[in-house]
Coordinates of C-alpha atoms in Angstrom, one line a residue:
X1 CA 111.0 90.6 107.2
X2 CA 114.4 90.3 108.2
X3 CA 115.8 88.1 105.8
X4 CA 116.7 90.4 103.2
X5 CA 114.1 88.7 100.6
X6 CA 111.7 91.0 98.0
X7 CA 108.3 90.8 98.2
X8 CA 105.3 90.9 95.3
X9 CA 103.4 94.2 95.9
X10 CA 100.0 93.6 95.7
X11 CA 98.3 96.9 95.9
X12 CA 99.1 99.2 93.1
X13 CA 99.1 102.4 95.1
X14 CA 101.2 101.6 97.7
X15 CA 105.0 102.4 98.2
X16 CA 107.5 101.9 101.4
X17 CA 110.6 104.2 101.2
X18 CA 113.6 103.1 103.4
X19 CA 116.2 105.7 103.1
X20 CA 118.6 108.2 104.7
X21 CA 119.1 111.9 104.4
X22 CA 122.2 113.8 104.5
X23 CA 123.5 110.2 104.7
X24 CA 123.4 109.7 108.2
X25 CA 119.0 110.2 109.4
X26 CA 117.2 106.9 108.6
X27 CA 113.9 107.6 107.6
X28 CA 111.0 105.6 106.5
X29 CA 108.0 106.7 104.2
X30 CA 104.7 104.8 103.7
X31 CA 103.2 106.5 101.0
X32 CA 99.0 105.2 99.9
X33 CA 97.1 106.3 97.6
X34 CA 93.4 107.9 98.2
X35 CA 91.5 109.6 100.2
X36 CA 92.2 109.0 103.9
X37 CA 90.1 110.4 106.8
X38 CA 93.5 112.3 107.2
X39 CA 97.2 112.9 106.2
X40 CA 100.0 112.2 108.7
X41 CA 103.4 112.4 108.6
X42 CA 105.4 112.0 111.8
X43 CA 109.0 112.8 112.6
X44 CA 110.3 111.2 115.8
X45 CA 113.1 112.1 117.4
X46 CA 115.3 111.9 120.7
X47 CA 113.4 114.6 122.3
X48 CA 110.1 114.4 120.5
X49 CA 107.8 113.9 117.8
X50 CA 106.6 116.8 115.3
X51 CA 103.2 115.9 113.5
X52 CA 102.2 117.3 109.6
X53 CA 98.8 116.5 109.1
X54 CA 96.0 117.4 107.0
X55 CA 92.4 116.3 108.4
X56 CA 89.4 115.5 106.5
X57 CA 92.1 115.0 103.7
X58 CA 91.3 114.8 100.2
X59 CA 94.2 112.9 99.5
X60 CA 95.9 115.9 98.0
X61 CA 98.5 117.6 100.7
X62 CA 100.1 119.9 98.2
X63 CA 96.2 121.7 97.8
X64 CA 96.9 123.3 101.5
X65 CA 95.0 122.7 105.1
X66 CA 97.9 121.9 106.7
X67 CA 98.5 121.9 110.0
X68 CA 101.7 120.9 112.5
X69 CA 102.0 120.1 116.2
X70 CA 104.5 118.8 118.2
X71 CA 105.1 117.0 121.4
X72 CA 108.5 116.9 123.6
X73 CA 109.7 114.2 125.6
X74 CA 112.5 112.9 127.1
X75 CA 114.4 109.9 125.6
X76 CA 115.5 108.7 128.5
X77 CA 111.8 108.1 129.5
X78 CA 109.4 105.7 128.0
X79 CA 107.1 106.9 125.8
X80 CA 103.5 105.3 126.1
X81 CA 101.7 106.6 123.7
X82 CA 101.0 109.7 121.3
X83 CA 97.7 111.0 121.5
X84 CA 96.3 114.2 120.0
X85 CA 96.5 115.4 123.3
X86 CA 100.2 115.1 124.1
X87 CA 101.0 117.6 121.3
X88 CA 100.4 121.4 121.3
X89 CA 99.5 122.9 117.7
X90 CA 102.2 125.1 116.3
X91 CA 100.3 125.8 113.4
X92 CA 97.1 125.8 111.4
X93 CA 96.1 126.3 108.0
X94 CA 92.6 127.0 107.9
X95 CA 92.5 128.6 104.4
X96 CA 90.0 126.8 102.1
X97 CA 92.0 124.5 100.3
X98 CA 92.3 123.5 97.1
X99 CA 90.4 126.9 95.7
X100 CA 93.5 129.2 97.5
X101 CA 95.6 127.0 96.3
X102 CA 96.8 128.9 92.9
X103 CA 96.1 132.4 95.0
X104 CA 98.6 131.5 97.0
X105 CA 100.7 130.6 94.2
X106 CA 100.4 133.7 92.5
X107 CA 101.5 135.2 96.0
X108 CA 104.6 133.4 96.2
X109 CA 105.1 134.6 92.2
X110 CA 104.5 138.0 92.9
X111 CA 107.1 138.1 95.7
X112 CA 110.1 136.9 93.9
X113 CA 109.5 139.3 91.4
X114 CA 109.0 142.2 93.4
X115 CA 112.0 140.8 96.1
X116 CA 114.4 139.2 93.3
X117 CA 114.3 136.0 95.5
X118 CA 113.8 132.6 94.1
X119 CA 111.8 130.7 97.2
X120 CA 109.0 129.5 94.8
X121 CA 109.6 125.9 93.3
X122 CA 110.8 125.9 89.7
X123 CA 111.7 123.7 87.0
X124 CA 114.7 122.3 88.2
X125 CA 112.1 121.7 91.6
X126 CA 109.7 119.6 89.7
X127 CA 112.2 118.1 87.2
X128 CA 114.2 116.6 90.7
X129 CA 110.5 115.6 91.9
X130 CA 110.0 113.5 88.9
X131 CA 113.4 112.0 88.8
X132 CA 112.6 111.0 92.7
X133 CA 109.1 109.2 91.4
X134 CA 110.8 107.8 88.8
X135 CA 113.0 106.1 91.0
X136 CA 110.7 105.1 93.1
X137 CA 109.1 103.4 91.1
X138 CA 111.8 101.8 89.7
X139 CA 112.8 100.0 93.3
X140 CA 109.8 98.9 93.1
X141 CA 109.5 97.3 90.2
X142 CA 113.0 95.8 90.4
X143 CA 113.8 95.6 94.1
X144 CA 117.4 97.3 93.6
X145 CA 118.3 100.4 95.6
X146 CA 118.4 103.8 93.9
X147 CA 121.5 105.7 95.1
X148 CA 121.6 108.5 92.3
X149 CA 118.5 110.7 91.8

């Protein structure tokens, strides 16, 4: 709508993020809830789009079985469509998720101990995570914009 005015949501599990990051990228995030054949996220560009996506997703991305691709284009050039097969797979995660999900865990645990690096998410990860839900939910509910998380 492009008249500025709030709309009632009407489905509970549904959010739609409007944003920017490092105050200058617009992005926009459509996050539902359940099970969907698969996960997509998309990221398009001026010279192309890179593809996260989970298939056969159990609603869960964090649990692993993630996979990216990526097709390049000009954008000078109209762009008709964007099929599976205009991207090339850059990756694949074909470990069976969610069972290797904690293995992997431990993994990343084991490192930063034995490395004295601090890649693996900690407190101050998750604490930020639920302050970002929090405010989420908050637009949401009141329809105001959230500048401080």
């Amino acid at each position: 709508m492009d008249n500025d005015s709030t709309i009632s949501k009407s489905i509970e599990d549904q959010y739609l993020i409007h944003g920017k990051i490092n105050n200058n990228i617009p992005i926009i995030v459509h996050l539902q809830g359940g099970a969907y054949p698969q996960f997509l996220l998309e990221i398009q560009g001026e010279k192309g789009v890179i593809r996260l996506y989970q298939n056969q997703s159990i609603g869960h991305p964090q649990y692993g079985g993630m996979n990216v691709s990526i097709a390049n284009y000009d954008s000078t050039h109209h762009i008709f469509s964007s099929q599976n097969s205009d991207f090339t797979v850059l990756m694949e995660d074909n470990k069976e998720a969610p069972f290797t999900n904690v293995f992997r865990a431990h993994q990343s645990f084991a490192k930063d101990i034995q490395w004295n690096t601090n890649e693996t998410p900690d407190f101050h990860d998750a604490s930020y995570l639920h302050r970002l839900i929090s405010a989420i939910e908050v637009s949401a509910e009141t329809g105001e914009k959230i500048d401080n998380i």
